[in-house]
N, CA and C atoms as an extended XYZ file, in Angstrom:
564
Properties=species:S:1:pos:R:3:atomname:S:1:resname:S:1:resid:I:1 pbc="F F F"
N      -176.430       64.118      164.134 N   MET     1
C      -175.155       63.430      164.032 CA  MET     1
C      -175.194       62.586      162.752 C   MET     1
N      -174.173       62.754      161.938 N   SER     2
C      -174.136       62.032      160.670 CA  SER     2
C      -173.738       60.574      160.892 C   SER     2
N      -174.068       59.700      159.952 N   PRO     3
C      -173.684       58.288      160.087 CA  PRO     3
C      -172.166       58.094      160.171 C   PRO     3
N      -171.410       58.940      159.471 N   THR     4
C      -169.946       58.829      159.512 CA  THR     4
C      -169.418       59.166      160.896 C   THR     4
N      -169.976       60.221      161.503 N   THR     5
C      -169.560       60.610      162.855 CA  THR     5
C      -169.913       59.519      163.855 C   THR     5
N      -171.109       58.945      163.710 N   ARG     6
C      -171.527       57.868      164.600 CA  ARG     6
C      -170.600       56.660      164.470 C   ARG     6
N      -170.242       56.320      163.229 N   LYS     7
C      -169.350       55.179      162.991 CA  LYS     7
C      -167.971       55.441      163.579 C   LYS     7
N      -167.469       56.668      163.422 N   THR     8
C      -166.168       57.029      163.986 CA  THR     8
C      -166.202       56.937      165.503 C   THR     8
N      -167.286       57.409      166.109 N   ARG     9
C      -167.413       57.365      167.570 CA  ARG     9
C      -167.445       55.915      168.062 C   ARG     9
N      -168.188       55.032      167.368 N   TRP    10
C      -168.234       53.621      167.763 CA  TRP    10
C      -166.875       52.961      167.578 C   TRP    10
N      -166.143       53.354      166.557 N   THR    11
C      -164.795       52.818      166.351 CA  THR    11
C      -163.892       53.220      167.508 C   THR    11
N      -163.977       54.471      167.945 N   GLN    12
C      -163.184       54.928      169.078 CA  GLN    12
C      -163.547       54.171      170.354 C   GLN    12
N      -164.848       53.991      170.575 N   VAL    13
C      -165.296       53.254      171.765 CA  VAL    13
C      -164.793       51.818      171.710 C   VAL    13
N      -164.900       51.184      170.561 N   TRP    14
C      -164.452       49.801      170.408 CA  TRP    14
C      -162.949       49.670      170.668 C   TRP    14
N      -162.172       50.627      170.193 N   ARG    15
C      -160.719       50.576      170.396 CA  ARG    15
C      -160.348       50.827      171.847 C   ARG    15
N      -161.135       51.618      172.556 N   GLN    16
C      -160.853       51.913      173.953 CA  GLN    16
C      -161.432       50.879      174.910 C   GLN    16
N      -162.251       49.975      174.408 N   LEU    17
C      -162.914       48.996      175.262 CA  LEU    17
C      -161.945       48.147      176.087 C   LEU    17
N      -160.836       47.633      175.517 N   PRO    18
C      -159.916       46.852      176.370 CA  PRO    18
C      -159.353       47.672      177.534 C   PRO    18
N      -159.018       48.935      177.279 N   PHE    19
C      -158.522       49.808      178.344 CA  PHE    19
C      -159.593       50.034      179.398 C   PHE    19
N      -160.817       50.249      178.954 N   PHE    20
C      -161.954       50.477      179.839 CA  PHE    20
C      -162.190       49.258      180.730 C   PHE    20
N      -162.192       48.079      180.127 N   VAL    21
C      -162.378       46.828      180.891 CA  VAL    21
C      -161.226       46.642      181.873 C   VAL    21
N      -160.006       46.979      181.435 N   TRP    22
C      -158.843       46.862      182.319 CA  TRP    22
C      -158.995       47.792      183.525 C   TRP    22
N      -159.486       49.015      183.331 N   LEU    23
C      -159.688       49.929      184.453 CA  LEU    23
C      -160.696       49.360      185.458 C   LEU    23
N      -161.762       48.760      184.970 N   ILE    24
C      -162.763       48.162      185.860 CA  ILE    24
C      -162.143       46.992      186.623 C   ILE    24
N      -161.416       46.140      185.913 N   ALA    25
C      -160.767       44.999      186.580 CA  ALA    25
C      -159.747       45.475      187.604 C   ALA    25
N      -158.986       46.497      187.269 N   LEU    26
C      -158.000       47.042      188.203 CA  LEU    26
C      -158.683       47.596      189.449 C   LEU    26
N      -159.799       48.285      189.269 N   TRP    27
C      -160.561       48.806      190.401 CA  TRP    27
C      -161.004       47.664      191.319 C   TRP    27
N      -161.528       46.612      190.714 N   MET    28
C      -162.014       45.482      191.513 CA  MET    28
C      -160.847       44.782      192.224 C   MET    28
N      -159.702       44.687      191.559 N   LEU    29
C      -158.530       44.087      192.193 CA  LEU    29
C      -158.018       44.944      193.343 C   LEU    29
N      -158.019       46.261      193.156 N   LEU    30
C      -157.557       47.144      194.222 CA  LEU    30
C      -158.424       47.037      195.470 C   LEU    30
N      -159.721       46.890      195.278 N   TRP    31
C      -160.629       46.750      196.409 CA  TRP    31
C      -160.710       45.316      196.904 C   TRP    31
N      -160.221       44.373      196.123 N   GLY    32
C      -160.250       42.981      196.540 CA  GLY    32
C      -161.648       42.407      196.590 C   GLY    32
N      -162.545       42.980      195.803 N   GLN    33
C      -163.935       42.520      195.808 CA  GLN    33
C      -164.393       42.320      194.374 C   GLN    33
N      -165.027       41.212      194.146 N   PHE    34
C      -165.585       40.927      192.835 CA  PHE    34
C      -167.097       40.823      192.982 C   PHE    34
N      -167.683       41.978      193.304 N   THR    35
C      -169.111       42.057      193.541 CA  THR    35
C      -169.738       43.018      192.529 C   THR    35
N      -171.052       43.043      192.518 N   VAL    36
C      -171.773       43.953      191.625 CA  VAL    36
C      -171.464       45.405      192.005 C   VAL    36
N      -171.398       45.694      193.295 N   VAL    37
C      -171.104       47.050      193.748 CA  VAL    37
C      -169.705       47.471      193.300 C   VAL    37
N      -168.731       46.567      193.438 N   ALA    38
C      -167.371       46.884      193.001 CA  ALA    38
C      -167.326       47.101      191.494 C   ALA    38
N      -168.101       46.310      190.746 N   PHE    39
C      -168.151       46.482      189.295 CA  PHE    39
C      -168.751       47.832      188.922 C   PHE    39
N      -169.860       48.190      189.565 N   VAL    40
C      -170.532       49.457      189.244 CA  VAL    40
C      -169.644       50.645      189.624 C   VAL    40
N      -169.031       50.605      190.802 N   THR    41
C      -168.134       51.709      191.179 CA  THR    41
C      -166.906       51.745      190.282 C   THR    41
N      -166.421       50.587      189.861 N   GLY    42
C      -165.318       50.550      188.903 CA  GLY    42
C      -165.724       51.122      187.557 C   GLY    42
N      -166.942       50.832      187.139 N   LEU    43
C      -167.476       51.394      185.897 CA  LEU    43
C      -167.546       52.914      185.990 C   LEU    43
N      -168.054       53.419      187.119 N   LEU    44
C      -168.126       54.869      187.309 CA  LEU    44
C      -166.733       55.497      187.343 C   LEU    44
N      -165.805       54.832      188.025 N   ALA    45
C      -164.424       55.341      188.071 CA  ALA    45
C      -163.806       55.342      186.679 C   ALA    45
N      -164.048       54.297      185.896 N   ALA    46
C      -163.495       54.215      184.539 CA  ALA    46
C      -164.083       55.311      183.651 C   ALA    46
N      -165.388       55.556      183.781 N   ILE    47
C      -166.010       56.639      183.010 CA  ILE    47
C      -165.402       57.976      183.421 C   ILE    47
N      -165.241       58.180      184.710 N   PHE    48
C      -164.645       59.421      185.210 CA  PHE    48
C      -163.226       59.609      184.667 C   PHE    48
N      -162.408       58.576      184.787 N   VAL    49
C      -161.015       58.671      184.346 CA  VAL    49
C      -160.922       58.925      182.844 C   VAL    49
N      -161.717       58.209      182.067 N   THR    50
C      -161.611       58.355      180.606 CA  THR    50
C      -162.214       59.664      180.116 C   THR    50
N      -163.138       60.258      180.845 N   ARG    51
C      -163.737       61.532      180.416 CA  ARG    51
C      -162.945       62.732      180.927 C   ARG    51
N      -162.464       62.681      182.176 N   VAL    52
C      -161.735       63.812      182.749 CA  VAL    52
C      -160.324       63.894      182.174 C   VAL    52
N      -159.647       62.768      182.111 N   PHE    53
C      -158.287       62.731      181.582 CA  PHE    53
C      -158.359       62.257      180.132 C   PHE    53
N      -158.429       63.183      179.227 N   GLN    54
C      -158.564       62.843      177.809 CA  GLN    54
C      -157.240       62.279      177.283 C   GLN    54
N      -157.055       61.001      177.465 N   LEU    55
C      -155.847       60.330      176.997 CA  LEU    55
C      -155.964       60.051      175.504 C   LEU    55
N      -154.847       60.058      174.813 N   PRO    56
C      -154.920       59.709      173.388 CA  PRO    56
C      -155.353       58.254      173.252 C   PRO    56
N      -156.114       57.945      172.221 N   PRO    57
C      -156.583       56.570      172.071 CA  PRO    57
C      -155.421       55.614      171.823 C   PRO    57
N      -155.503       54.457      172.424 N   VAL    58
C      -154.501       53.423      172.217 CA  VAL    58
C      -154.880       52.681      170.941 C   VAL    58
N      -153.989       52.704      170.002 N   GLU    59
C      -154.251       52.035      168.732 CA  GLU    59
C      -153.825       50.568      168.849 C   GLU    59
N      -154.782       49.703      168.971 N   LEU    60
C      -154.508       48.270      169.030 CA  LEU    60
C      -154.488       47.715      167.614 C   LEU    60
N      -153.699       46.703      167.409 N   SER    61
C      -153.631       46.109      166.075 CA  SER    61
C      -154.915       45.358      165.748 C   SER    61
N      -155.695       45.044      166.780 N   GLY    62
C      -156.907       44.272      166.555 CA  GLY    62
C      -156.612       42.795      166.391 C   GLY    62
N      -155.379       42.410      166.626 N   ARG    63
C      -154.956       41.037      166.409 CA  ARG    63
C      -154.345       40.501      167.701 C   ARG    63
N      -154.890       39.424      168.182 N   VAL    64
C      -154.309       38.717      169.318 CA  VAL    64
C      -154.126       37.275      168.879 C   VAL    64
N      -152.885       36.833      168.881 N   HIS    65
C      -152.586       35.464      168.491 CA  HIS    65
C      -152.498       34.635      169.761 C   HIS    65
N      -153.510       33.809      169.993 N   LEU    66
C      -153.646       33.078      171.246 CA  LEU    66
C      -152.452       32.172      171.534 C   LEU    66
N      -151.997       31.428      170.533 N   TRP    67
C      -150.878       30.501      170.760 CA  TRP    67
C      -149.626       31.252      171.203 C   TRP    67
N      -149.278       32.317      170.499 N   HIS    68
C      -148.080       33.082      170.860 CA  HIS    68
C      -148.263       33.803      172.194 C   HIS    68
N      -149.502       34.157      172.530 N   GLY    69
C      -149.776       34.722      173.843 CA  GLY    69
C      -149.524       33.711      174.954 C   GLY    69
N      -149.946       32.475      174.731 N   LEU    70
C      -149.693       31.420      175.716 CA  LEU    70
C      -148.206       31.108      175.827 C   LEU    70
N      -147.512       31.121      174.699 N   VAL    71
C      -146.055       30.907      174.721 CA  VAL    71
C      -145.396       32.021      175.519 C   VAL    71
N      -145.843       33.256      175.303 N   PHE    72
C      -145.291       34.381      176.059 CA  PHE    72
C      -145.512       34.185      177.556 C   PHE    72
N      -146.725       33.838      177.956 N   ILE    73
C      -147.033       33.661      179.377 CA  ILE    73
C      -146.193       32.534      179.978 C   ILE    73
N      -146.049       31.432      179.250 N   ALA    74
C      -145.262       30.308      179.764 CA  ALA    74
C      -143.787       30.690      179.906 C   ALA    74
N      -143.214       31.311      178.884 N   THR    75
C      -141.794       31.684      178.964 CA  THR    75
C      -141.581       32.784      179.999 C   THR    75
N      -142.546       33.682      180.138 N   PHE    76
C      -142.427       34.717      181.163 CA  PHE    76
C      -142.449       34.097      182.553 C   PHE    76
N      -143.314       33.124      182.770 N   SER    77
C      -143.385       32.452      184.071 CA  SER    77
C      -142.073       31.766      184.406 C   SER    77
N      -141.505       31.077      183.432 N   VAL    78
C      -140.217       30.411      183.649 CA  VAL    78
C      -139.126       31.440      183.938 C   VAL    78
N      -139.098       32.538      183.157 N   ALA    79
C      -138.090       33.576      183.363 CA  ALA    79
C      -138.251       34.239      184.722 C   ALA    79
N      -139.479       34.388      185.179 N   LEU    80
C      -139.745       34.987      186.480 CA  LEU    80
C      -139.178       34.120      187.603 C   LEU    80
N      -139.422       32.826      187.533 N   VAL    81
C      -138.906       31.909      188.568 CA  VAL    81
C      -137.381       31.849      188.488 C   VAL    81
N      -136.860       31.696      187.271 N   ARG    82
C      -135.400       31.616      187.100 CA  ARG    82
C      -134.713       32.898      187.575 C   ARG    82
N      -135.291       34.056      187.235 N   GLY    83
C      -134.718       35.326      187.676 CA  GLY    83
C      -134.754       35.468      189.188 C   GLY    83
N      -135.845       35.037      189.791 N   SER    84
C      -135.962       35.104      191.257 CA  SER    84
C      -134.910       34.241      191.931 C   SER    84
N      -134.749       33.029      191.422 N   LEU    85
C      -133.748       32.125      192.010 CA  LEU    85
C      -132.333       32.645      191.802 C   LEU    85
N      -132.066       33.198      190.635 N   THR    86
C      -130.737       33.736      190.343 CA  THR    86
C      -130.414       34.913      191.257 C   THR    86
N      -131.351       35.836      191.400 N   VAL    87
C      -131.116       36.994      192.265 CA  VAL    87
C      -130.982       36.550      193.721 C   VAL    87
N      -131.796       35.604      194.155 N   ALA    88
C      -131.692       35.098      195.529 CA  ALA    88
C      -130.320       34.477      195.770 C   ALA    88
N      -129.814       33.717      194.802 N   TRP    89
C      -128.497       33.102      194.943 CA  TRP    89
C      -127.404       34.172      194.972 C   TRP    89
N      -127.547       35.203      194.154 N   GLN    90
C      -126.552       36.277      194.150 CA  GLN    90
C      -126.526       37.019      195.482 C   GLN    90
N      -127.666       37.102      196.148 N   VAL    91
C      -127.741       37.795      197.428 CA  VAL    91
C      -127.113       36.971      198.543 C   VAL    91
N      -127.361       35.660      198.556 N   ILE    92
C      -126.876       34.848      199.678 CA  ILE    92
C      -125.478       34.303      199.474 C   ILE    92
N      -124.914       34.415      198.289 N   ASN    93
C      -123.573       33.907      198.017 CA  ASN    93
C      -122.550       35.005      198.330 C   ASN    93
N      -121.834       34.888      199.458 N   PRO    94
C      -120.903       35.957      199.850 CA  PRO    94
C      -119.621       35.992      199.007 C   PRO    94
N      -119.311       34.930      198.302 N   GLN    95
C      -118.065       34.867      197.529 CA  GLN    95
C      -118.204       35.494      196.148 C   GLN    95
N      -119.388       35.731      195.720 N   HIS    96
C      -119.632       36.167      194.342 CA  HIS    96
C      -120.342       37.515      194.352 C   HIS    96
N      -119.652       38.568      193.924 N   TYR    97
C      -120.297       39.873      193.808 CA  TYR    97
C      -120.874       39.986      192.402 C   TYR    97
N      -122.190       40.123      192.292 N   PRO    98
C      -122.777       40.219      190.955 CA  PRO    98
C      -122.459       41.577      190.329 C   PRO    98
N      -121.904       41.542      189.143 N   GLY    99
C      -121.610       42.785      188.449 CA  GLY    99
C      -122.889       43.474      188.003 C   GLY    99
N      -122.824       44.767      187.845 N   THR   100
C      -123.978       45.535      187.395 CA  THR   100
C      -123.605       46.335      186.161 C   THR   100
N      -124.606       46.700      185.412 N   ALA   101
C      -124.376       47.516      184.217 CA  ALA   101
C      -125.648       48.253      183.851 C   ALA   101
N      -125.466       49.333      183.147 N   ILE   102
C      -126.584       50.021      182.521 CA  ILE   102
C      -126.398       49.830      181.027 C   ILE   102
N      -127.396       49.216      180.403 N   ILE   103
C      -127.272       48.899      178.986 CA  ILE   103
C      -128.386       49.564      178.186 C   ILE   103
N      -128.065       49.836      176.940 N   ALA   104
C      -129.042       50.381      175.997 CA  ALA   104
C      -129.492       49.250      175.088 C   ALA   104
N      -130.798       49.111      174.945 N   VAL   105
C      -131.348       48.055      174.106 CA  VAL   105
C      -132.182       48.699      173.000 C   VAL   105
N      -131.701       48.648      171.756 N   PRO   106
C      -132.505       49.202      170.654 CA  PRO   106
C      -133.689       48.289      170.345 C   PRO   106
N      -134.841       48.895      170.195 N   MET   107
C      -136.056       48.155      169.871 CA  MET   107
C      -136.274       48.156      168.356 C   MET   107
N      -136.994       47.168      167.885 N   ARG   108
C      -137.221       47.034      166.447 CA  ARG   108
C      -138.501       47.706      165.986 C   ARG   108
N      -139.505       47.748      166.858 N   THR   109
C      -140.793       48.307      166.458 CA  THR   109
C      -140.936       49.739      166.955 C   THR   109
N      -141.844       50.456      166.334 N   ASP   110
C      -142.071       51.849      166.661 CA  ASP   110
C      -143.428       52.042      167.327 C   ASP   110
N      -143.967       50.996      167.905 N   ASP   111
C      -145.297       51.027      168.495 CA  ASP   111
C      -145.176       51.291      169.998 C   ASP   111
N      -145.903       52.311      170.482 N   ASP   112
C      -145.834       52.662      171.896 CA  ASP   112
C      -146.301       51.536      172.802 C   ASP   112
N      -147.349       50.838      172.392 N   LEU   113
C      -147.889       49.762      173.210 CA  LEU   113
C      -146.892       48.601      173.325 C   LEU   113
N      -146.277       48.234      172.224 N   ILE   114
C      -145.271       47.163      172.241 CA  ILE   114
C      -144.072       47.588      173.079 C   ILE   114
N      -143.648       48.842      172.921 N   LEU   115
C      -142.524       49.363      173.696 CA  LEU   115
C      -142.847       49.321      175.187 C   LEU   115
N      -144.066       49.710      175.557 N   SER   116
C      -144.469       49.685      176.967 CA  SER   116
C      -144.519       48.270      177.512 C   SER   116
N      -145.113       47.353      176.746 N   HIS   117
C      -145.172       45.955      177.190 CA  HIS   117
C      -143.774       45.369      177.359 C   HIS   117
N      -142.884       45.678      176.456 N   THR   118
C      -141.520       45.167      176.547 CA  THR   118
C      -140.820       45.735      177.776 C   THR   118
N      -140.996       47.029      178.022 N   ALA   119
C      -140.371       47.660      179.183 CA  ALA   119
C      -140.901       47.061      180.484 C   ALA   119
N      -142.199       46.859      180.570 N   VAL   120
C      -142.785       46.286      181.782 CA  VAL   120
C      -142.306       44.847      181.971 C   VAL   120
N      -142.280       44.083      180.903 N   THR   121
C      -141.828       42.694      180.987 CA  THR   121
C      -140.388       42.627      181.467 C   THR   121
N      -139.524       43.462      180.887 N   ALA   122
C      -138.111       43.461      181.287 CA  ALA   122
C      -137.953       43.870      182.747 C   ALA   122
N      -138.781       44.794      183.207 N   SER   123
C      -138.683       45.245      184.598 CA  SER   123
C      -139.246       44.235      185.591 C   SER   123
N      -140.228       43.454      185.172 N   LEU   124
C      -140.830       42.494      186.089 CA  LEU   124
C      -139.940       41.286      186.354 C   LEU   124
N      -139.061       40.983      185.435 N   ILE   125
C      -138.157       39.847      185.633 CA  ILE   125
C      -137.036       40.291      186.562 C   ILE   125
N      -136.876       39.618      187.698 N   PRO   126
C      -135.844       40.035      188.653 CA  PRO   126
C      -134.453       40.053      188.021 C   PRO   126
N      -133.709       41.090      188.368 N   GLY   127
C      -132.352       41.233      187.856 CA  GLY   127
C      -132.216       42.369      186.859 C   GLY   127
N      -133.325       42.927      186.410 N   SER   128
C      -133.249       44.064      185.494 CA  SER   128
C      -134.351       45.055      185.806 C   SER   128
N      -134.097       46.311      185.485 N   LEU   129
C      -135.052       47.366      185.754 CA  LEU   129
C      -134.905       48.449      184.696 C   LEU   129
N      -136.002       48.858      184.115 N   ILE   130
C      -135.971       49.941      183.136 CA  ILE   130
C      -135.723       51.252      183.876 C   ILE   130
N      -134.725       52.009      183.431 N   ILE   131
C      -134.455       53.298      184.068 CA  ILE   131
C      -134.789       54.468      183.155 C   ILE   131
N      -134.873       54.218      181.847 N   ASP   132
C      -135.222       55.296      180.926 CA  ASP   132
C      -135.656       54.701      179.594 C   ASP   132
N      -136.484       55.468      178.897 N   ILE   133
C      -136.907       55.083      177.556 CA  ILE   133
C      -136.694       56.277      176.652 C   ILE   133
N      -135.942       56.088      175.587 N   ASP   134
C      -135.785       57.115      174.564 CA  ASP   134
C      -136.776       56.788      173.462 C   ASP   134
N      -137.931       57.423      173.518 N   ARG   135
C      -139.024       57.122      172.588 CA  ARG   135
C      -138.657       57.444      171.145 C   ARG   135
N      -137.989       58.563      170.943 N   ASP   136
C      -137.656       58.983      169.575 CA  ASP   136
C      -136.688       58.028      168.887 C   ASP   136
N      -135.707       57.535      169.636 N   ARG   137
C      -134.720       56.627      169.040 CA  ARG   137
C      -135.044       55.160      169.291 C   ARG   137
N      -136.162       54.874      169.994 N   ARG   138
C      -136.617       53.515      170.298 CA  ARG   138
C      -135.552       52.726      171.066 C   ARG   138
N      -135.104       53.275      172.185 N   ILE   139
C      -134.074       52.621      172.994 CA  ILE   139
C      -134.564       52.524      174.435 C   ILE   139
N      -134.458       51.313      174.989 N   LEU   140
C      -134.718       51.099      176.410 CA  LEU   140
C      -133.378       51.082      177.137 C   LEU   140
N      -133.305       51.737      178.269 N   TYR   141
C      -132.110       51.704      179.104 CA  TYR   141
C      -132.439       50.913      180.357 C   TYR   141
N      -131.642       49.889      180.612 N   LEU   142
C      -131.887       49.006      181.741 CA  LEU   142
C      -130.701       48.996      182.693 C   LEU   142
N      -131.008       48.855      183.964 N   HIS   143
C      -129.995       48.547      184.961 CA  HIS   143
C      -130.105       47.049      185.203 C   HIS   143
N      -129.025       46.313      184.997 N   VAL   144
C      -129.056       44.864      185.165 CA  VAL   144
C      -127.988       44.433      186.166 C   VAL   144
N      -128.275       43.354      186.866 N   ILE   145
C      -127.283       42.776      187.765 CA  ILE   145
C      -126.935       41.387      187.246 C   ILE   145
N      -125.782       40.916      187.673 N   GLY   146
C      -125.343       39.581      187.268 CA  GLY   146
C      -124.573       39.576      185.962 C   GLY   146
N      -123.996       40.712      185.597 N   VAL   147
C      -123.190       40.768      184.371 CA  VAL   147
C      -121.719       40.917      184.749 C   VAL   147
N      -120.871       40.151      184.093 N   ARG   148
C      -119.440       40.202      184.371 CA  ARG   148
C      -118.608       40.498      183.136 C   ARG   148
N      -119.231       40.377      181.953 N   SER   149
C      -118.463       40.558      180.728 CA  SER   149
C      -119.336       41.181      179.647 C   SER   149
N      -118.691       41.513      178.544 N   ASP   150
C      -119.432       42.053      177.400 CA  ASP   150
C      -120.417       41.026      176.851 C   ASP   150
N      -120.060       39.740      176.953 N   GLU   151
C      -120.962       38.688      176.481 CA  GLU   151
C      -122.246       38.656      177.313 C   GLU   151
N      -122.106       38.880      178.633 N   ASP   152
C      -123.285       38.919      179.494 CA  ASP   152
C      -124.186       40.096      179.133 C   ASP   152
N      -123.570       41.228      178.825 N   VAL   153
C      -124.338       42.413      178.428 CA  VAL   153
C      -125.083       42.132      177.121 C   VAL   153
N      -124.394       41.542      176.153 N   GLU   154
C      -125.044       41.219      174.872 CA  GLU   154
C      -126.159       40.191      175.052 C   GLU   154
N      -125.941       39.226      175.936 N   ALA   155
C      -126.985       38.225      176.202 CA  ALA   155
C      -128.222       38.896      176.799 C   ALA   155
N      -128.013       39.850      177.698 N   GLN   156
C      -129.146       40.567      178.287 CA  GLN   156
C      -129.863       41.399      177.223 C   GLN   156
N      -129.109       42.039      176.350 N   ARG   157
C      -129.694       42.843      175.269 CA  ARG   157
C      -130.528       41.960      174.344 C   ARG   157
N      -129.979       40.812      173.966 N   ARG   158
C      -130.721       39.880      173.107 CA  ARG   158
C      -131.969       39.359      173.809 C   ARG   158
N      -131.880       39.165      175.110 N   SER   159
C      -133.025       38.677      175.879 CA  SER   159
C      -134.186       39.671      175.833 C   SER   159
N      -133.897       40.949      176.008 N   VAL   160
C      -134.956       41.964      175.961 CA  VAL   160
C      -135.529       42.050      174.547 C   VAL   160
N      -134.678       41.970      173.535 N   GLN   161
C      -135.174       41.993      172.161 CA  GLN   161
C      -136.009       40.754      171.850 C   GLN   161
N      -135.691       39.650      172.489 N   GLU   162
C      -136.495       38.438      172.320 CA  GLU   162
C      -137.871       38.615      172.964 C   GLU   162
N      -137.924       39.301      174.111 N   TRP   163
C      -139.221       39.595      174.727 CA  TRP   163
C      -140.049       40.471      173.801 C   TRP   163
N      -139.403       41.440      173.168 N   GLU   164
C      -140.126       42.286      172.214 CA  GLU   164
C      -140.688       41.434      171.075 C   GLU   164
N      -139.885       40.519      170.574 N   ARG   165
C      -140.334       39.659      169.473 CA  ARG   165
C      -141.534       38.815      169.901 C   ARG   165
N      -141.483       38.265      171.100 N   ARG   166
C      -142.610       37.454      171.587 CA  ARG   166
C      -143.879       38.292      171.729 C   ARG   166
N      -143.732       39.505      172.237 N   ILE   167
C      -144.895       40.383      172.410 CA  ILE   167
C      -145.473       40.766      171.058 C   ILE   167
N      -144.614       41.075      170.104 N   VAL   168
C      -145.102       41.424      168.762 CA  VAL   168
C      -145.821       40.235      168.135 C   VAL   168
N      -145.276       39.041      168.295 N   ARG   169
C      -145.942       37.862      167.728 CA  ARG   169
C      -147.297       37.615      168.382 C   ARG   169
N      -147.451       37.981      169.649 N   ALA   170
C      -148.716       37.765      170.337 CA  ALA   170
C      -149.726       38.887      170.092 C   ALA   170
N      -149.259       40.139      169.980 N   LEU   171
C      -150.183       41.272      169.934 CA  LEU   171
C      -150.006       42.201      168.737 C   LEU   171
N      -148.909       42.077      168.024 N   GLY   172
C      -148.616       43.021      166.961 CA  GLY   172
C      -149.410       42.792      165.696 C   GLY   172
N      -149.378       43.793      164.843 N   SER   173
C      -150.042       43.677      163.547 CA  SER   173
C      -149.223       42.742      162.654 C   SER   173
N      -149.806       42.341      161.561 N   ARG   174
C      -149.101       41.451      160.627 CA  ARG   174
C      -147.842       42.120      160.074 C   ARG   174
N      -147.904       43.417      159.846 N   VAL   175
C      -146.738       44.148      159.350 CA  VAL   175
C      -145.622       44.143      160.393 C   VAL   175
N      -145.985       44.372      161.662 N   GLN   176
C      -144.988       44.349      162.730 CA  GLN   176
C      -144.371       42.965      162.888 C   GLN   176
N      -145.193       41.937      162.803 N   VAL   177
C      -144.682       40.565      162.917 CA  VAL   177
C      -143.685       40.289      161.790 C   VAL   177
N      -144.054       40.654      160.567 N   ALA   178
C      -143.159       40.427      159.429 CA  ALA   178
C      -141.861       41.206      159.593 C   ALA   178
N      -141.944       42.440      160.069 N   GLN   179
C      -140.760       43.269      160.269 CA  GLN   179
C      -139.838       42.675      161.323 C   GLN   179
N      -140.397       42.287      162.451 N   VAL   180
C      -139.577       41.744      163.533 CA  VAL   180
C      -138.977       40.406      163.146 C   VAL   180
N      -139.739       39.572      162.472 N   MET   181
C      -139.208       38.269      162.064 CA  MET   181
C      -138.099       38.438      161.031 C   MET   181
N      -138.272       39.375      160.102 N   ALA   182
C      -137.236       39.611      159.089 CA  ALA   182
C      -135.961       40.124      159.729 C   ALA   182
N      -136.080       41.054      160.669 N   GLU   183
C      -134.894       41.577      161.360 CA  GLU   183
C      -134.254       40.525      162.238 C   GLU   183
N      -135.082       39.670      162.830 N   SER   184
C      -134.553       38.599      163.672 CA  SER   184
C      -133.763       37.593      162.837 C   SER   184
N      -134.284       37.256      161.661 N   GLU   185
C      -133.569       36.323      160.769 CA  GLU   185
C      -132.301       36.965      160.208 C   GLU   185
N      -132.351       38.251      159.935 N   ALA   186
C      -131.175       38.944      159.398 CA  ALA   186
C      -130.044       39.015      160.409 C   ALA   186
N      -130.399       39.159      161.701 N   SER   187
C      -129.358       39.252      162.727 CA  SER   187
C      -128.822       37.891      163.145 C   SER   187
N      -129.513       36.819      162.750 N   SER   188
C      -129.058       35.463      163.134 CA  SER   188
C      -127.917       34.993      162.282 C   SER   188
């Protein structure tokens, strides 16, 4: 094995390491045990999954901005509570029928990982659910409740694009951050 091949293989392993660790953690969470046995069986399951199902490597930017990650977690927590309370109020209020809509939200970045994180984030907040993703045109389609006007639809669209911006600032490459910030300033 040549040194170049060895270096390429280590680069691939290093890039897949977060996914590998996530599989082990997911295994331990599914079993509800944080023991050595659960870790070893999770390790074996992760090796099995990554070797049998040859998934394309996830290209990480290699950049995690801790401050923006904490901002994302804090704002997500607030949005989660606010969304839960809003949906609960819409359910128990018999005088107010919450309007629904299916909206298309164009994304700014072309990164699969950012697109996936944005879709999951939008779906986890009560009141919206991703129903389709057009990967080629970078569009998320959401079913949302609590909309009564075009302004509400635009506010929801801007909200999802804001989640994308937060995710890019926390996990995206410097080029992606510059692109999203420039587009965000241009649309303001």
